[in-house]
PDB file of C-alpha atoms in Angstrom:
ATOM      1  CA  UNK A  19    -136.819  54.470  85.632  1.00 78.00           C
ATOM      2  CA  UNK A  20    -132.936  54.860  85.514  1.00 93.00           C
ATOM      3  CA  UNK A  21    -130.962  53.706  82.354  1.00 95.00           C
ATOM      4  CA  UNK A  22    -127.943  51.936  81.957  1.00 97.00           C
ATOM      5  CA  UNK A  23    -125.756  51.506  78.531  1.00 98.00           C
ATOM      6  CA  UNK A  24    -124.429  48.054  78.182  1.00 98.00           C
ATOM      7  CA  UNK A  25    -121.798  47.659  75.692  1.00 98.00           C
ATOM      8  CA  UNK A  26    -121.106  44.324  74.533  1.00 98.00           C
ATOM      9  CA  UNK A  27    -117.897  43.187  72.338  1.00 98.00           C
ATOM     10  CA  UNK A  28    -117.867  39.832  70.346  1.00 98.00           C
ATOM     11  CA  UNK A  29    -114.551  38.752  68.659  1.00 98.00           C
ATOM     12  CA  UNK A  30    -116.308  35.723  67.311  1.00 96.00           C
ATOM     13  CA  UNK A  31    -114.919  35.303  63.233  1.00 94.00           C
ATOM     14  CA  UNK A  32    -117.758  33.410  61.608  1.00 90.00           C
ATOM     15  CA  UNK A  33    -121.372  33.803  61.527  1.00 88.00           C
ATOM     16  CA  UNK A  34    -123.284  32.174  62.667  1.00 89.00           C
ATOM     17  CA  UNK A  35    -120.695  32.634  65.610  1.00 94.00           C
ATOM     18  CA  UNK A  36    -120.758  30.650  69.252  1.00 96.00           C
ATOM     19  CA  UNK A  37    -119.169  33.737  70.615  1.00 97.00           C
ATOM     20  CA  UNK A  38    -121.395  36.209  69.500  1.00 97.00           C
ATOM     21  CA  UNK A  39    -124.127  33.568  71.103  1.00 97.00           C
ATOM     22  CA  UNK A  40    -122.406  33.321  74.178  1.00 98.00           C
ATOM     23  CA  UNK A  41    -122.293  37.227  74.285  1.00 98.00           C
ATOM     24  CA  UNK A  42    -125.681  37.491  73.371  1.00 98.00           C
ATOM     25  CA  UNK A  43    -127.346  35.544  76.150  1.00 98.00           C
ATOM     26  CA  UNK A  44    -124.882  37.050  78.693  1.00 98.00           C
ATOM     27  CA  UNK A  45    -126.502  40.277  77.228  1.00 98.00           C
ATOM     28  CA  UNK A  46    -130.078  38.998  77.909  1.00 98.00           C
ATOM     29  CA  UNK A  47    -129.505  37.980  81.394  1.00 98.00           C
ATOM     30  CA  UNK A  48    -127.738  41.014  82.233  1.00 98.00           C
ATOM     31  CA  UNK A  49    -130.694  42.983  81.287  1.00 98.00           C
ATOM     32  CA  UNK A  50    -133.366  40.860  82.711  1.00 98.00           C
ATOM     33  CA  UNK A  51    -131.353  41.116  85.868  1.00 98.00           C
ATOM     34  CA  UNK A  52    -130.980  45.288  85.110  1.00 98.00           C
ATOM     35  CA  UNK A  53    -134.810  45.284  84.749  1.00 97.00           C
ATOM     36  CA  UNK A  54    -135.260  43.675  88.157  1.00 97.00           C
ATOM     37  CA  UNK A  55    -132.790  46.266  89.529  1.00 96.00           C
ATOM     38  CA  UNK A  56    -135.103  48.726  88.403  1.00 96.00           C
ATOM     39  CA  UNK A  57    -132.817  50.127  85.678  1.00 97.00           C
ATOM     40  CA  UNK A  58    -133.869  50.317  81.860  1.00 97.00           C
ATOM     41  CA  UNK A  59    -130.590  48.622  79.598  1.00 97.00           C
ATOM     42  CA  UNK A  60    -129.666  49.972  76.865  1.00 97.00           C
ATOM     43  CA  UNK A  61    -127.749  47.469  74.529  1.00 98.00           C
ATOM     44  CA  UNK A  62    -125.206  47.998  72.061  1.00 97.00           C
ATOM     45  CA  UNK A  63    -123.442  45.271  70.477  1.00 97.00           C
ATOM     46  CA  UNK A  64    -120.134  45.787  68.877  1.00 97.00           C
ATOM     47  CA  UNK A  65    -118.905  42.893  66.375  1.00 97.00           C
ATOM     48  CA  UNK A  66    -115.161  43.137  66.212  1.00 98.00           C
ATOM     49  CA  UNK A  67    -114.875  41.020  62.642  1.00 97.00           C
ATOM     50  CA  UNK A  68    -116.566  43.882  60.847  1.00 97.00           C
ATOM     51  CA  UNK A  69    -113.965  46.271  62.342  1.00 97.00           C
ATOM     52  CA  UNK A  70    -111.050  44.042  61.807  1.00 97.00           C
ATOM     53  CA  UNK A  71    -109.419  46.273  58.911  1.00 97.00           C
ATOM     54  CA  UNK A  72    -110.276  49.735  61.017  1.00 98.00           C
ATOM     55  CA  UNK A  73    -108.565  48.156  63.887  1.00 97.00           C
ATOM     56  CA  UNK A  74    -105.679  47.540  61.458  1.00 96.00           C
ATOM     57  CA  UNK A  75    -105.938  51.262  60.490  1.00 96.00           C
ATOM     58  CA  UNK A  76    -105.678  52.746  63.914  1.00 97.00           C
ATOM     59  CA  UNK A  77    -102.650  50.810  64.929  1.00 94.00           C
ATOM     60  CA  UNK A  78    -100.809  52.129  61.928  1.00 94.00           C
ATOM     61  CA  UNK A  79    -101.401  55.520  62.401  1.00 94.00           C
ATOM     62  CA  UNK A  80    -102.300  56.014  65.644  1.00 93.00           C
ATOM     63  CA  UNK A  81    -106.047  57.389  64.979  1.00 94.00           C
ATOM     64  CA  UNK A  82    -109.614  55.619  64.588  1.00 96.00           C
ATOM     65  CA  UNK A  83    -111.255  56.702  61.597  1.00 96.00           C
ATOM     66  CA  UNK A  84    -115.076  57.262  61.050  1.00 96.00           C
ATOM     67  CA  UNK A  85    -116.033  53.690  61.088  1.00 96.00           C
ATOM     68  CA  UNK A  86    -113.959  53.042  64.476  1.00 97.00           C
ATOM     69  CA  UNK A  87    -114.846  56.271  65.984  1.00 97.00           C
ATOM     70  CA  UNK A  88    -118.349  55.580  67.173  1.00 97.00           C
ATOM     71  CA  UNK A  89    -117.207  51.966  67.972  1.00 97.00           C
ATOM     72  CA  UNK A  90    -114.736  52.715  70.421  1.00 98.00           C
ATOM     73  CA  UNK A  91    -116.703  55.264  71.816  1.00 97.00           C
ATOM     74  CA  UNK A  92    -120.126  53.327  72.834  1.00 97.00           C
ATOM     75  CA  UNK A  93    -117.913  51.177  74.942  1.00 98.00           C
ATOM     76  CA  UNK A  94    -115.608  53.930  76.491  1.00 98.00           C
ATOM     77  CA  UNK A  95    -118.958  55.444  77.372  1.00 97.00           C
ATOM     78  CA  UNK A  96    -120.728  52.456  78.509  1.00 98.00           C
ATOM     79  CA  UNK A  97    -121.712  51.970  81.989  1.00 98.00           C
ATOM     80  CA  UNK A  98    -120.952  48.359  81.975  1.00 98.00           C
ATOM     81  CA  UNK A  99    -119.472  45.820  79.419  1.00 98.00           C
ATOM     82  CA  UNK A 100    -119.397  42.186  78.343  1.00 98.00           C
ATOM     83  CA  UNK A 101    -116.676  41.004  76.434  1.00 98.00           C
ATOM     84  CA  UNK A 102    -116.263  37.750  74.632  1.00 98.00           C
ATOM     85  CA  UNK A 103    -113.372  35.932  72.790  1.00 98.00           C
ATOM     86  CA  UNK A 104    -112.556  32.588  71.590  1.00 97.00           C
ATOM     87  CA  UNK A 105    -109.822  31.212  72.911  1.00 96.00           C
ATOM     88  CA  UNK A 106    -107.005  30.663  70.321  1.00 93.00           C
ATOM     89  CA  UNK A 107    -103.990  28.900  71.572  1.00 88.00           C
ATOM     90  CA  UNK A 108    -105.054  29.024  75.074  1.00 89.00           C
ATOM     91  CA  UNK A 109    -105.590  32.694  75.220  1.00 95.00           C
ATOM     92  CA  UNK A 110    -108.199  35.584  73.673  1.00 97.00           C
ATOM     93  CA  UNK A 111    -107.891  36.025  69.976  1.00 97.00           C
ATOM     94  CA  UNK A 112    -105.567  38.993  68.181  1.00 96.00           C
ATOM     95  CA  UNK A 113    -108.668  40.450  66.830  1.00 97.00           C
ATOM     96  CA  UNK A 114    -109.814  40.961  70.936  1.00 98.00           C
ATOM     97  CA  UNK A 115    -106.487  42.228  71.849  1.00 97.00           C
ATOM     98  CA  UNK A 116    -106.085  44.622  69.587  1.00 97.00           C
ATOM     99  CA  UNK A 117    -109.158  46.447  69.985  1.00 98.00           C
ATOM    100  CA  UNK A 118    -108.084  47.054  73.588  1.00 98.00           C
ATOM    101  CA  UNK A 119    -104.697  48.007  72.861  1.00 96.00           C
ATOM    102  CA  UNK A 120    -106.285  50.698  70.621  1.00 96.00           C
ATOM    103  CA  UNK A 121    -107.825  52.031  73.566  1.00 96.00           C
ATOM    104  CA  UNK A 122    -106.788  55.156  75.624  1.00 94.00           C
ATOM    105  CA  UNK A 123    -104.993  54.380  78.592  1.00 92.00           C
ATOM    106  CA  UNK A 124    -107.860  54.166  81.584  1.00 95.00           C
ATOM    107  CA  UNK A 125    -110.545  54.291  79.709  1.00 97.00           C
ATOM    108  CA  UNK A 126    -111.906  51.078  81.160  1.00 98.00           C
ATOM    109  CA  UNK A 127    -110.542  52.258  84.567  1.00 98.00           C
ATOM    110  CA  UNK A 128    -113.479  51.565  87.276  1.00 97.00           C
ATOM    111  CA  UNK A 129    -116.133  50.183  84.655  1.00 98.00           C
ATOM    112  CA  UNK A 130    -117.760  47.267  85.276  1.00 98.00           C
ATOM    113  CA  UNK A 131    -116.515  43.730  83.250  1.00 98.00           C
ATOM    114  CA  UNK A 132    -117.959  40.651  82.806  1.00 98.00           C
ATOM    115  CA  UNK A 133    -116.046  38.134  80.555  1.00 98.00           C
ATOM    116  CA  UNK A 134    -116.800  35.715  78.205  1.00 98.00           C
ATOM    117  CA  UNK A 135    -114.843  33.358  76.138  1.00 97.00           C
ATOM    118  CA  UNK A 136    -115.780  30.336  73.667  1.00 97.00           C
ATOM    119  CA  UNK A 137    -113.412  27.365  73.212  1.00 94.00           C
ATOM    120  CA  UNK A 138    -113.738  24.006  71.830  1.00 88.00           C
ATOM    121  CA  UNK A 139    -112.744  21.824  75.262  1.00 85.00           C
ATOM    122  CA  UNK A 140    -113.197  22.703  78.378  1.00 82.00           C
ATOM    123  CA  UNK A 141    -109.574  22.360  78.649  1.00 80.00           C
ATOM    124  CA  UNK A 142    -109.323  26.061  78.044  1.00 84.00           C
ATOM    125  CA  UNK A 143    -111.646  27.238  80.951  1.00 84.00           C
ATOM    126  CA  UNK A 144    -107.846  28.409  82.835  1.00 90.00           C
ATOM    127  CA  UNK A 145    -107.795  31.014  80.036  1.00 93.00           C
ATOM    128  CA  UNK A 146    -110.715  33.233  81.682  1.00 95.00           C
ATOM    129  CA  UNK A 147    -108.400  33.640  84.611  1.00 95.00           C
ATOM    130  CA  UNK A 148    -104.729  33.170  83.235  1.00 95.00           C
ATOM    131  CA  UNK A 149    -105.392  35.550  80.001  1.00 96.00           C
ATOM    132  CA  UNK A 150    -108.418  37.617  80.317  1.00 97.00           C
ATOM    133  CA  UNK A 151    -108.445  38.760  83.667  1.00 97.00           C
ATOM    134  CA  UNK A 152    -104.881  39.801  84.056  1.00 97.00           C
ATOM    135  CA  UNK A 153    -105.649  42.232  81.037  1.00 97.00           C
ATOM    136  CA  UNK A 154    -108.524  43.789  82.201  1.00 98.00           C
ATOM    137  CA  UNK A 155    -106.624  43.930  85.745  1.00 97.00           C
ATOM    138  CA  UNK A 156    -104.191  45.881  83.668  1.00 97.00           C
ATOM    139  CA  UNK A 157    -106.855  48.228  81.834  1.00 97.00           C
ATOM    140  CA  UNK A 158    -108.076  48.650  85.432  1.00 97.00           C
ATOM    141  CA  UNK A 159    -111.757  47.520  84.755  1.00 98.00           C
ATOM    142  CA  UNK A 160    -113.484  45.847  87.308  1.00 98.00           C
ATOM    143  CA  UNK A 161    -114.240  42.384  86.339  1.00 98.00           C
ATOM    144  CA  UNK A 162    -117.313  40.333  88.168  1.00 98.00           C
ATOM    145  CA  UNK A 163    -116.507  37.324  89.904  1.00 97.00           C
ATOM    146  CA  UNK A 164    -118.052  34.656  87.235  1.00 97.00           C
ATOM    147  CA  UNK A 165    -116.408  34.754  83.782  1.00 97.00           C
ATOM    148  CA  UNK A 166    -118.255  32.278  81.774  1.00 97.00           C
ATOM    149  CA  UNK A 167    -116.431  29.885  79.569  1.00 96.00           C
ATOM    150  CA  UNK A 168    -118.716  27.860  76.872  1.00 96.00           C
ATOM    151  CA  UNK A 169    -116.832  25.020  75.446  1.00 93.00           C
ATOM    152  CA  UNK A 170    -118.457  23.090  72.675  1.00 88.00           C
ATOM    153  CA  UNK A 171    -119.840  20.200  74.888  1.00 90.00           C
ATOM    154  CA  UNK A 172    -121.572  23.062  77.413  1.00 90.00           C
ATOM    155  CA  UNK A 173    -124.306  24.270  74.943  1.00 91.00           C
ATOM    156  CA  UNK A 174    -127.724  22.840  75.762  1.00 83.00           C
ATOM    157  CA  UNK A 175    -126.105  21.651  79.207  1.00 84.00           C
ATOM    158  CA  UNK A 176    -128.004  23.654  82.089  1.00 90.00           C
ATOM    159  CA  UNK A 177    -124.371  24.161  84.236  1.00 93.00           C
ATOM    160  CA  UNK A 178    -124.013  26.665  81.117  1.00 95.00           C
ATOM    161  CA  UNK A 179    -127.121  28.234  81.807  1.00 96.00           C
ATOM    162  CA  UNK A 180    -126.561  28.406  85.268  1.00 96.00           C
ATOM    163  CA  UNK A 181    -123.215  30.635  84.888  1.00 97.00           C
ATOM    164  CA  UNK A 182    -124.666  32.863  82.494  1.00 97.00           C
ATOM    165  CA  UNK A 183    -127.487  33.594  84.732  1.00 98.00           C
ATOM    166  CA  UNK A 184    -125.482  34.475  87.881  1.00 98.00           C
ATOM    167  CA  UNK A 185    -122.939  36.385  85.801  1.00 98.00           C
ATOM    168  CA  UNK A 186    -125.453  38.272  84.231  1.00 98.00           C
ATOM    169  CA  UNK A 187    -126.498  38.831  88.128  1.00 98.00           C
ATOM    170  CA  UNK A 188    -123.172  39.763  88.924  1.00 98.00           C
ATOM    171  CA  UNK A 189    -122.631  42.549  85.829  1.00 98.00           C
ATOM    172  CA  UNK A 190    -126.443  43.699  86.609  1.00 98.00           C
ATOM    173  CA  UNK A 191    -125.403  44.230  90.612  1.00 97.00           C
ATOM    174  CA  UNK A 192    -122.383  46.391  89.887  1.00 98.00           C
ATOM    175  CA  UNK A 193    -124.259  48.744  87.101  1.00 97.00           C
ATOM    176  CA  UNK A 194    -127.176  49.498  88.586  1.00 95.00           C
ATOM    177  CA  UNK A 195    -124.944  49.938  91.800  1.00 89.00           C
ATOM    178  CA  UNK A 196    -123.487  53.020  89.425  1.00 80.00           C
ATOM    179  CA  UNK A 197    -126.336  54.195  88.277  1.00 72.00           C
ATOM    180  CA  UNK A 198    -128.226  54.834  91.431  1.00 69.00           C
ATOM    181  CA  UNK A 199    -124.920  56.546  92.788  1.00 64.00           C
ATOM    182  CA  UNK A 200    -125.113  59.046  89.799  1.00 55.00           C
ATOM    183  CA  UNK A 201    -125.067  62.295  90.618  1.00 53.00           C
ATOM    184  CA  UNK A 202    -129.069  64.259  90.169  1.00 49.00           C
ATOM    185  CA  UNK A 203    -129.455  66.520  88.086  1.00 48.00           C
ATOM    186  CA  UNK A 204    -129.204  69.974  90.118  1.00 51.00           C
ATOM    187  CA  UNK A 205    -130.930  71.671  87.444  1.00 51.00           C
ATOM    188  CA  UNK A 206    -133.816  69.274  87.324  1.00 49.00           C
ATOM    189  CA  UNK A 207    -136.580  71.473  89.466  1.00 56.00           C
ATOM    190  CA  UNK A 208    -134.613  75.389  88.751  1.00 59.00           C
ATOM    191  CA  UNK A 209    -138.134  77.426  87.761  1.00 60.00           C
ATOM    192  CA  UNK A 210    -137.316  78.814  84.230  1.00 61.00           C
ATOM    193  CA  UNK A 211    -136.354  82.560  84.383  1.00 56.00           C
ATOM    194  CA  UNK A 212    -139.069  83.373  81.842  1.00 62.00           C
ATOM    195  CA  UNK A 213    -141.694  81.547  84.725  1.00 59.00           C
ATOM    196  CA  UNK A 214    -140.736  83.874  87.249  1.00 56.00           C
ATOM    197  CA  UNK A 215    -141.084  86.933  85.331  1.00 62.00           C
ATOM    198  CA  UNK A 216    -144.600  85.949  84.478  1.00 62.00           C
ATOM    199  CA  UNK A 217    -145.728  85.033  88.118  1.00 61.00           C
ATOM    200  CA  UNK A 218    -143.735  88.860  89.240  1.00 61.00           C
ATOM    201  CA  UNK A 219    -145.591  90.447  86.707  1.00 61.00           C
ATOM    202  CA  UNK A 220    -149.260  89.322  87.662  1.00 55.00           C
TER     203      UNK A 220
END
Protein backbone atom coordinates (compact mmCIF):
# COMPACT_ATOMS: atom_id res chain seq x y z
CA UNK A 1 0.00 0.00 0.00
CA UNK A 2 1.27 3.58 -0.90
CA UNK A 3 1.86 6.20 1.93
CA UNK A 4 1.10 9.63 2.18
CA UNK A 5 2.48 12.28 4.97
CA UNK A 6 -0.19 14.59 6.11
CA UNK A 7 0.98 17.52 7.92
CA UNK A 8 -1.43 19.31 9.91
CA UNK A 9 -0.91 22.97 11.57
CA UNK A 10 -3.18 24.24 14.47
CA UNK A 11 -2.77 27.92 15.62
CA UNK A 12 -5.39 27.31 18.24
CA UNK A 13 -3.93 29.29 21.81
CA UNK A 14 -5.67 27.37 24.56
CA UNK A 15 -6.10 23.84 25.32
CA UNK A 16 -8.43 22.35 25.24
CA UNK A 17 -8.53 24.28 21.80
CA UNK A 18 -11.69 24.33 19.11
CA UNK A 19 -9.06 24.75 16.50
CA UNK A 20 -6.92 22.07 17.23
CA UNK A 21 -10.51 20.04 17.23
CA UNK A 22 -11.49 21.34 14.10
CA UNK A 23 -8.00 20.29 12.71
CA UNK A 24 -8.18 17.12 14.23
CA UNK A 25 -11.35 15.75 12.69
CA UNK A 26 -10.39 17.31 9.30
CA UNK A 27 -7.30 15.02 9.97
CA UNK A 28 -9.51 11.92 10.57
CA UNK A 29 -11.60 12.31 7.57
CA UNK A 30 -8.79 12.98 5.42
CA UNK A 31 -7.33 9.73 6.32
CA UNK A 32 -10.37 7.63 6.31
CA UNK A 33 -10.87 9.05 2.87
CA UNK A 34 -6.75 8.28 2.13
CA UNK A 35 -7.48 4.70 3.33
CA UNK A 36 -10.30 4.30 0.82
CA UNK A 37 -7.93 5.70 -1.84
CA UNK A 38 -5.81 2.94 -1.07
CA UNK A 39 -3.02 5.05 0.46
CA UNK A 40 -1.66 4.50 4.14
CA UNK A 41 -1.60 8.40 6.02
CA UNK A 42 0.84 9.24 7.88
CA UNK A 43 -0.10 12.09 10.40
CA UNK A 44 1.87 14.67 11.92
CA UNK A 45 0.40 17.35 13.86
CA UNK A 46 2.21 20.54 14.41
CA UNK A 47 0.82 22.88 17.37
CA UNK A 48 1.95 26.38 16.59
CA UNK A 49 1.44 27.73 20.49
CA UNK A 50 4.30 25.53 21.59
CA UNK A 51 6.48 27.10 18.85
CA UNK A 52 5.34 30.58 19.40
CA UNK A 53 8.79 31.86 20.97
CA UNK A 54 10.93 29.76 18.11
CA UNK A 55 8.82 31.46 15.60
CA UNK A 56 9.83 34.70 17.37
CA UNK A 57 13.48 33.49 17.11
CA UNK A 58 13.59 32.85 13.43
CA UNK A 59 12.16 36.15 12.44
CA UNK A 60 14.88 37.90 14.35
CA UNK A 61 17.62 36.29 12.95
CA UNK A 62 16.65 34.87 10.01
CA UNK A 63 17.29 31.01 11.03
CA UNK A 64 15.04 28.19 12.77
CA UNK A 65 16.76 26.72 15.54
CA UNK A 66 16.60 23.00 16.73
CA UNK A 67 13.16 23.14 18.07
CA UNK A 68 11.78 24.85 14.70
CA UNK A 69 13.92 22.86 12.47
CA UNK A 70 12.06 19.59 12.40
CA UNK A 71 8.77 21.63 12.57
CA UNK A 72 9.09 23.43 9.52
CA UNK A 73 10.42 20.64 7.86
CA UNK A 74 7.52 17.83 8.33
CA UNK A 75 5.30 20.27 6.59
CA UNK A 76 7.72 21.45 3.75
CA UNK A 77 8.00 17.72 3.21
CA UNK A 78 4.48 16.77 3.54
CA UNK A 79 2.53 15.52 0.72
CA UNK A 80 -0.55 17.30 1.73
CA UNK A 81 -1.54 19.78 4.57
CA UNK A 82 -4.39 21.05 6.72
CA UNK A 83 -4.13 24.22 8.23
CA UNK A 84 -6.29 25.80 10.85
CA UNK A 85 -6.59 29.32 12.47
CA UNK A 86 -8.96 31.22 14.47
CA UNK A 87 -10.08 34.04 13.08
CA UNK A 88 -8.97 37.21 15.00
CA UNK A 89 -10.34 40.42 13.74
CA UNK A 90 -11.77 38.91 10.72
CA UNK A 91 -8.65 37.31 9.52
CA UNK A 92 -6.06 34.20 10.60
CA UNK A 93 -4.21 34.85 13.78
CA UNK A 94 -0.35 36.42 13.94
CA UNK A 95 0.77 33.23 15.41
CA UNK A 96 -0.57 31.46 11.74
CA UNK A 97 0.99 34.12 9.73
CA UNK A 98 4.08 34.10 10.94
CA UNK A 99 4.87 30.60 10.68
CA UNK A 100 4.32 30.97 6.94
CA UNK A 101 6.21 33.99 6.52
CA UNK A 102 9.11 32.00 8.07
CA UNK A 103 8.86 29.76 5.28
CA UNK A 104 11.14 29.56 2.15
CA UNK A 105 9.74 31.10 -0.74
CA UNK A 106 7.78 28.05 -2.76
CA UNK A 107 7.99 25.72 -0.47
CA UNK A 108 4.25 25.18 -0.45
CA UNK A 109 4.35 25.68 -4.27
CA UNK A 110 2.05 22.74 -5.87
CA UNK A 111 1.18 20.98 -2.41
CA UNK A 112 -2.04 20.21 -1.67
CA UNK A 113 -4.19 22.69 1.05
CA UNK A 114 -7.12 22.28 2.79
CA UNK A 115 -8.11 25.12 5.24
CA UNK A 116 -9.58 25.42 8.35
CA UNK A 117 -10.48 28.23 10.57
CA UNK A 118 -12.49 28.55 14.03
CA UNK A 119 -14.46 31.73 14.87
CA UNK A 120 -17.04 32.58 17.30
CA UNK A 121 -20.06 33.71 14.63
CA UNK A 122 -20.54 32.62 11.59
CA UNK A 123 -20.13 36.11 10.63
CA UNK A 124 -16.51 35.35 9.93
CA UNK A 125 -17.07 32.42 7.40
CA UNK A 126 -15.86 35.43 4.43
CA UNK A 127 -12.46 35.09 6.14
CA UNK A 128 -11.73 31.45 4.58
CA UNK A 129 -11.94 33.14 1.23
CA UNK A 130 -11.02 36.94 1.81
CA UNK A 131 -7.82 36.04 4.16
CA UNK A 132 -6.76 32.53 3.89
CA UNK A 133 -6.99 31.73 0.45
CA UNK A 134 -5.39 34.75 -1.06
CA UNK A 135 -2.25 33.71 1.10
CA UNK A 136 -1.93 30.38 0.18
CA UNK A 137 -2.70 31.67 -3.55
CA UNK A 138 0.38 33.68 -2.83
CA UNK A 139 2.57 30.71 -1.30
CA UNK A 140 1.33 28.95 -4.46
CA UNK A 141 -0.26 25.89 -2.64
CA UNK A 142 -3.11 24.41 -4.05
CA UNK A 143 -6.04 24.83 -1.86
CA UNK A 144 -9.26 22.28 -2.18
CA UNK A 145 -12.43 23.69 -2.98
CA UNK A 146 -14.18 23.36 0.68
CA UNK A 147 -12.44 25.34 3.45
CA UNK A 148 -14.33 24.58 6.52
CA UNK A 149 -15.25 27.30 8.90
CA UNK A 150 -16.58 26.08 12.55
CA UNK A 151 -18.18 28.88 14.36
CA UNK A 152 -19.25 28.27 17.89
CA UNK A 153 -22.99 27.51 17.11
CA UNK A 154 -21.74 24.70 14.26
CA UNK A 155 -20.35 22.08 16.76
CA UNK A 156 -22.72 19.16 17.25
CA UNK A 157 -24.71 20.59 14.10
CA UNK A 158 -24.41 17.82 11.24
CA UNK A 159 -23.94 20.84 8.27
CA UNK A 160 -20.44 20.85 10.25
CA UNK A 161 -19.99 17.36 9.81
CA UNK A 162 -21.00 17.38 6.45
CA UNK A 163 -18.09 19.95 5.31
CA UNK A 164 -15.52 18.24 7.12
CA UNK A 165 -16.34 15.06 5.47
CA UNK A 166 -16.27 16.29 1.84
CA UNK A 167 -13.20 18.41 2.55
CA UNK A 168 -11.48 15.69 3.95
CA UNK A 169 -12.67 14.02 0.43
CA UNK A 170 -11.38 16.79 -1.36
CA UNK A 171 -7.59 16.90 0.46
CA UNK A 172 -7.71 12.85 0.24
CA UNK A 173 -8.49 13.15 -3.85
CA UNK A 174 -5.59 15.48 -4.57
CA UNK A 175 -2.86 13.38 -2.35
CA UNK A 176 -3.40 10.20 -3.29
CA UNK A 177 -3.70 11.76 -6.89
CA UNK A 178 0.29 12.55 -6.04
CA UNK A 179 1.13 9.66 -4.72
CA UNK A 180 0.10 7.27 -7.40
CA UNK A 181 1.89 9.73 -9.95
CA UNK A 182 5.21 9.20 -7.97
CA UNK A 183 7.83 8.19 -9.78
CA UNK A 184 8.87 3.88 -9.10
CA UNK A 185 11.59 3.13 -7.83
CA UNK A 186 14.00 2.09 -10.87
CA UNK A 187 16.13 0.31 -8.58
CA UNK A 188 13.37 -1.71 -7.03
CA UNK A 189 13.92 -5.25 -9.08
CA UNK A 190 18.16 -4.44 -10.14
CA UNK A 191 19.56 -8.24 -9.09
CA UNK A 192 22.32 -7.40 -6.49
CA UNK A 193 25.85 -7.61 -8.06
CA UNK A 194 26.91 -10.08 -5.37
CA UNK A 195 23.60 -12.41 -6.83
CA UNK A 196 24.97 -12.52 -10.12
CA UNK A 197 28.36 -13.49 -9.27
CA UNK A 198 27.00 -16.42 -7.37
CA UNK A 199 24.56 -17.70 -10.16
CA UNK A 200 28.03 -17.08 -12.88
CA UNK A 201 29.99 -18.97 -10.65
CA UNK A 202 27.79 -22.24 -10.33
Amino acid sequence: MATAKLAVVSAGLSVPSSTRLLADRLADATATALRGHGVQPEVQVVELREHARDLADHLVTGFPNAALRPVIDAVVGADGLIAVTPIFAASYSGLFKTFFDVLEEDALAGKPVLLGATAGTARHSLALDHALRPLFAHLRAVAVPTGVLAAADDWGDQGLATRIERAGGELAGLVAGRAAAAPADPFADVVPFETLLRANAT
